[in-house]
Structure formats: structure tokens, C-alpha cells
């Protein structure tokens, strides 16, 4: 089965330019601080890598994965299991969670609850994409790359059946090819 990209929604250039803007904003907002940026595996990796290039000042980085099934569990919150850099010192730190997309908001809400339990000094969310029209729960997303309509997108970290994460742009998947 081969899947097709119907159209490019966001070019690589648009994503890089927006990442520069968000990076500059984070540099300003966290000037003199040393935030810990936590990337959500696997989807946020390309955005995370692009974004941090444009942040000035001291930052630390880490990655966690939220899975909605029980596997090799390290720590859990409800039915979501977290794996990755879980031994991090989060208490008293300025944390920025980096996501690929916020859709219903359920994932990021659970991630934020998990991090808040560890008593950070501050907690903010940055996402490449935001599908606000799909929101089921209220979440505070401080840095949004692009608001997008309710279409299924792939590329720049986002997948369909684990494919397309390597595309340098964000495209709409041709639904007739799914
Ligand atoms: P939420 O919990 O509904 O906000 O969903 C977040 C997760 O759903 C993301 O991290 C993605 O893995 C997935 N997702 C939502 N919309 C899309 C999309 O358009 N393309 C690819 N993955 C998506």
C-alpha cells in the first residue's frame, strides 16, 4: 500500500522561520534562567531539534515518551505510561514541554499533570501544531507554531502508521490512500 501526500500545508521554510520566532521568544522569556526542555518522543524530535538551535542562553534537554498502553512501565499516570528521562530533577526547575501537535489536548494534559506532581518552578508548553477545533479539554499552550484546521497531517515528526516522520514539511495525507 502506498500513501500519498495530497498537499503541503507548511513548507520547511515556514517551519524554520516560525521556529526562529519561537526560539527568540523563549530566549527573551527565560533570559538569565536555565530552562529544561522536555521533548515528547517520537513526534516532537524534528521540531525540538529545529527550535533549540534558535534559543540563546543556557538550556538543558531531555526526552520522555507517553504511551497509552502498558508495556515496560517506569512510571504511570492513569492509563498513560511514561518512559524516557524519568530520573530528571524537575522540582524547582523551569520546564518547557515540546510537542508536535496538540489535538484533543488529552495527551498534553496528562503529561503536564505528571510533571506538575514533581513540583517544577514553572511549566510551559510549546507545540509545532495546534488543532484547536478538536479540543476536548482545556490546556494552556504558551508557544504555538501554527494553528491548523481539522485535517490529518504528517511530516516533520508527525506520522501515519509510523511513516512520514522524515518529511521536511507538514503535508495533508490523501484520505483516499489510507
Ligand atoms: P491529543 O491527545 O488528542 O492532543 O493527541 C495528541 C497526539 O495525537 C499527537 O501527539 C499525535 O501523536 C496524534 N495526532 C493528532 N493529530 C494528528 C495528525 O493530524 N497527524 C498525526 N498525528 C496526530
Short mmCIF file of C-alpha atoms and ligand atoms in Angstrom, two decimals:
data_model
loop_
_atom_site.label_atom_id
_atom_site.label_comp_id
_atom_site.label_asym_id
_atom_site.label_seq_id
_atom_site.Cartn_x
_atom_site.Cartn_y
_atom_site.Cartn_z
CA UNK A 1 0.00 0.00 0.00
CA UNK A 2 1.42 3.39 -0.89
CA UNK A 3 0.18 6.55 0.75
CA UNK A 4 0.06 9.91 -0.96
CA UNK A 5 0.51 13.45 0.24
CA UNK A 6 -2.43 15.49 -1.03
CA UNK A 7 -0.82 18.90 -0.47
CA UNK A 8 1.88 20.66 1.50
CA UNK A 9 0.33 22.59 4.38
CA UNK A 10 3.54 24.07 5.83
CA UNK A 11 6.80 24.26 3.94
CA UNK A 12 10.15 23.57 5.55
CA UNK A 13 10.97 27.26 5.23
CA UNK A 14 7.79 28.28 7.08
CA UNK A 15 8.56 25.83 9.88
CA UNK A 16 12.17 27.04 10.22
CA UNK A 17 11.10 30.70 10.23
CA UNK A 18 8.43 30.11 12.85
CA UNK A 19 10.88 28.08 14.96
CA UNK A 20 13.25 31.08 14.85
CA UNK A 21 10.46 33.33 16.14
CA UNK A 22 9.51 30.97 18.95
CA UNK A 23 13.18 30.43 19.81
CA UNK A 24 13.68 34.19 20.08
CA UNK A 25 10.59 34.49 22.29
CA UNK A 26 11.76 31.69 24.59
CA UNK A 27 15.25 33.30 24.77
CA UNK A 28 13.58 36.51 25.94
CA UNK A 29 11.11 34.90 28.33
CA UNK A 30 13.79 32.77 30.00
CA UNK A 31 16.70 35.23 29.90
CA UNK A 32 19.08 34.56 32.80
CA UNK A 33 17.34 31.25 33.58
CA UNK A 34 18.28 27.72 32.65
CA UNK A 35 15.09 26.03 31.43
CA UNK A 36 14.84 22.29 30.95
CA UNK A 37 13.23 21.49 27.60
CA UNK A 38 11.49 18.12 27.59
CA UNK A 39 10.73 16.76 24.12
CA UNK A 40 7.91 14.29 23.63
CA UNK A 41 9.08 11.20 21.75
CA UNK A 42 8.82 10.40 18.93
CA UNK A 43 6.88 13.09 17.12
CA UNK A 44 8.46 16.21 18.61
CA UNK A 45 12.06 15.30 17.70
CA UNK A 46 12.37 17.34 14.45
CA UNK A 47 10.66 20.42 15.94
CA UNK A 48 12.72 20.09 19.13
CA UNK A 49 15.95 19.89 17.10
CA UNK A 50 14.98 22.92 15.00
CA UNK A 51 13.74 25.01 17.90
CA UNK A 52 16.73 24.65 20.23
CA UNK A 53 19.07 25.94 17.50
CA UNK A 54 17.33 29.30 17.87
CA UNK A 55 17.36 29.60 21.65
CA UNK A 56 20.09 31.74 23.13
CA UNK A 57 21.38 31.17 26.63
CA UNK A 58 21.67 28.10 28.78
CA UNK A 59 19.18 25.28 28.34
CA UNK A 60 19.09 21.62 29.26
CA UNK A 61 17.34 18.94 27.23
CA UNK A 62 15.58 15.66 27.92
CA UNK A 63 13.03 13.36 26.31
CA UNK A 64 10.05 11.42 27.56
CA UNK A 65 7.53 9.20 25.88
CA UNK A 66 3.88 8.96 26.82
CA UNK A 67 2.21 5.74 25.74
CA UNK A 68 -1.42 4.89 26.29
CA UNK A 69 -0.78 1.21 26.79
CA UNK A 70 1.01 -0.79 29.49
CA UNK A 71 4.44 -2.01 28.43
CA UNK A 72 7.70 -1.85 30.35
CA UNK A 73 6.45 0.63 32.89
CA UNK A 74 8.72 3.07 34.65
CA UNK A 75 6.10 5.44 35.92
CA UNK A 76 2.44 5.88 35.15
CA UNK A 77 -0.36 8.39 35.38
CA UNK A 78 -3.84 6.95 34.81
CA UNK A 79 -3.72 4.70 31.75
CA UNK A 80 -0.74 6.61 30.29
CA UNK A 81 2.69 5.13 30.81
CA UNK A 82 5.78 7.35 30.80
CA UNK A 83 9.24 6.19 29.80
CA UNK A 84 12.48 8.03 28.99
CA UNK A 85 14.46 10.50 31.11
CA UNK A 86 12.40 9.99 34.25
CA UNK A 87 15.14 10.48 36.82
CA UNK A 88 15.46 14.15 35.99
CA UNK A 89 15.47 16.76 38.69
CA UNK A 90 12.24 18.63 37.87
CA UNK A 91 11.48 20.11 41.30
CA UNK A 92 12.21 23.83 41.34
CA UNK A 93 13.08 23.95 37.61
CA UNK A 94 11.63 25.95 34.73
CA UNK A 95 10.21 23.29 32.42
CA UNK A 96 9.14 23.66 28.79
CA UNK A 97 7.43 20.64 27.25
CA UNK A 98 7.87 20.41 23.48
CA UNK A 99 5.12 18.67 21.47
CA UNK A 100 4.50 18.04 17.79
CA UNK A 101 0.73 18.60 17.89
CA UNK A 102 -1.99 19.33 20.41
CA UNK A 103 -5.24 17.83 19.17
CA UNK A 104 -7.89 16.89 21.77
CA UNK A 105 -5.43 18.06 24.45
CA UNK A 106 -5.73 14.83 26.43
CA UNK A 107 -2.08 13.79 25.98
CA UNK A 108 -0.54 17.10 26.94
CA UNK A 109 -2.92 17.45 29.88
CA UNK A 110 -1.73 14.10 31.24
CA UNK A 111 1.91 14.99 30.58
CA UNK A 112 1.52 18.31 32.41
CA UNK A 113 -0.18 16.61 35.36
CA UNK A 114 2.70 14.11 35.52
CA UNK A 115 5.28 16.92 35.53
CA UNK A 116 3.36 19.09 37.99
CA UNK A 117 3.42 16.24 40.52
CA UNK A 118 7.19 16.73 40.58
CA UNK A 119 6.80 20.38 41.64
CA UNK A 120 8.53 22.39 38.91
CA UNK A 121 9.05 26.11 39.47
CA UNK A 122 7.22 26.81 36.20
CA UNK A 123 5.73 24.78 33.38
CA UNK A 124 5.04 25.87 29.80
CA UNK A 125 4.10 24.01 26.62
CA UNK A 126 5.41 24.64 23.11
CA UNK A 127 3.84 22.85 20.16
CA UNK A 128 4.57 22.97 16.46
CA UNK A 129 0.91 22.48 15.55
CA UNK A 130 -2.37 23.20 17.28
CA UNK A 131 -5.74 21.81 16.16
CA UNK A 132 -7.86 23.98 18.44
CA UNK A 133 -11.17 22.95 16.85
CA UNK A 134 -10.64 19.40 18.17
CA UNK A 135 -10.04 20.32 21.79
CA UNK A 136 -11.86 18.22 24.41
CA UNK A 137 -10.03 19.51 27.49
CA UNK A 138 -8.67 22.93 28.32
CA UNK A 139 -4.89 23.20 28.15
CA UNK A 140 -2.64 26.22 28.36
CA UNK A 141 -0.29 26.17 25.36
CA UNK A 142 2.10 29.10 25.60
CA UNK A 143 4.01 28.75 22.33
CA UNK A 144 2.15 27.65 19.19
CA UNK A 145 3.90 27.23 15.86
CA UNK A 146 0.81 27.10 13.68
CA UNK A 147 -2.93 26.79 14.22
CA UNK A 148 -4.14 24.25 11.68
CA UNK A 149 -7.60 23.09 10.56
CA UNK A 150 -9.05 19.69 11.36
CA UNK A 151 -7.12 17.68 8.77
CA UNK A 152 -4.81 14.70 9.32
CA UNK A 153 -1.25 15.85 8.77
CA UNK A 154 2.08 14.06 8.53
CA UNK A 155 5.71 15.07 8.28
CA UNK A 156 8.24 16.95 10.38
CA UNK A 157 7.86 14.30 13.07
CA UNK A 158 4.18 13.50 12.63
CA UNK A 159 3.35 10.02 11.44
CA UNK A 160 0.69 7.83 9.95
CA UNK A 161 1.35 4.25 10.99
CA UNK A 162 4.94 5.29 11.88
CA UNK A 163 5.56 6.57 8.34
CA UNK A 164 6.35 10.11 7.11
CA UNK A 165 8.14 11.41 10.21
CA UNK A 166 11.15 12.17 7.98
CA UNK A 167 9.37 14.59 5.62
CA UNK A 168 10.94 18.07 5.88
CA UNK A 169 7.49 19.68 5.61
CA UNK A 170 3.99 19.15 7.03
CA UNK A 171 1.56 17.71 4.50
CA UNK A 172 -2.03 16.57 4.37
CA UNK A 173 -2.39 12.86 3.80
CA UNK A 174 -4.66 11.91 0.90
CA UNK A 175 -7.52 10.22 2.76
CA UNK A 176 -8.34 8.02 -0.22
CA UNK A 177 -4.89 6.45 0.09
CA UNK A 178 -5.36 5.49 3.76
P1 LIG B 1 -4.27 14.57 21.70
O1 LIG B 1 -4.05 13.78 22.94
O2 LIG B 1 -5.62 14.30 21.09
O3 LIG B 1 -3.99 16.04 21.84
O4 LIG B 1 -3.34 13.96 20.60
C1 LIG B 1 -2.02 14.13 20.54
C2 LIG B 1 -1.41 13.05 19.67
O5 LIG B 1 -2.28 12.57 18.62
C3 LIG B 1 -0.22 13.64 18.96
O6 LIG B 1 0.94 13.60 19.77
C4 LIG B 1 -0.14 12.78 17.73
O7 LIG B 1 0.58 11.61 18.00
C5 LIG B 1 -1.57 12.39 17.42
N1 LIG B 1 -2.17 13.23 16.36
C6 LIG B 1 -3.21 14.08 16.47
N2 LIG B 1 -3.49 14.66 15.29
C7 LIG B 1 -2.59 14.17 14.41
C8 LIG B 1 -2.37 14.40 12.99
O8 LIG B 1 -3.03 15.18 12.30
N3 LIG B 1 -1.35 13.70 12.45
C9 LIG B 1 -0.57 12.83 13.15
N4 LIG B 1 -0.75 12.59 14.45
C10 LIG B 1 -1.76 13.25 15.08
#
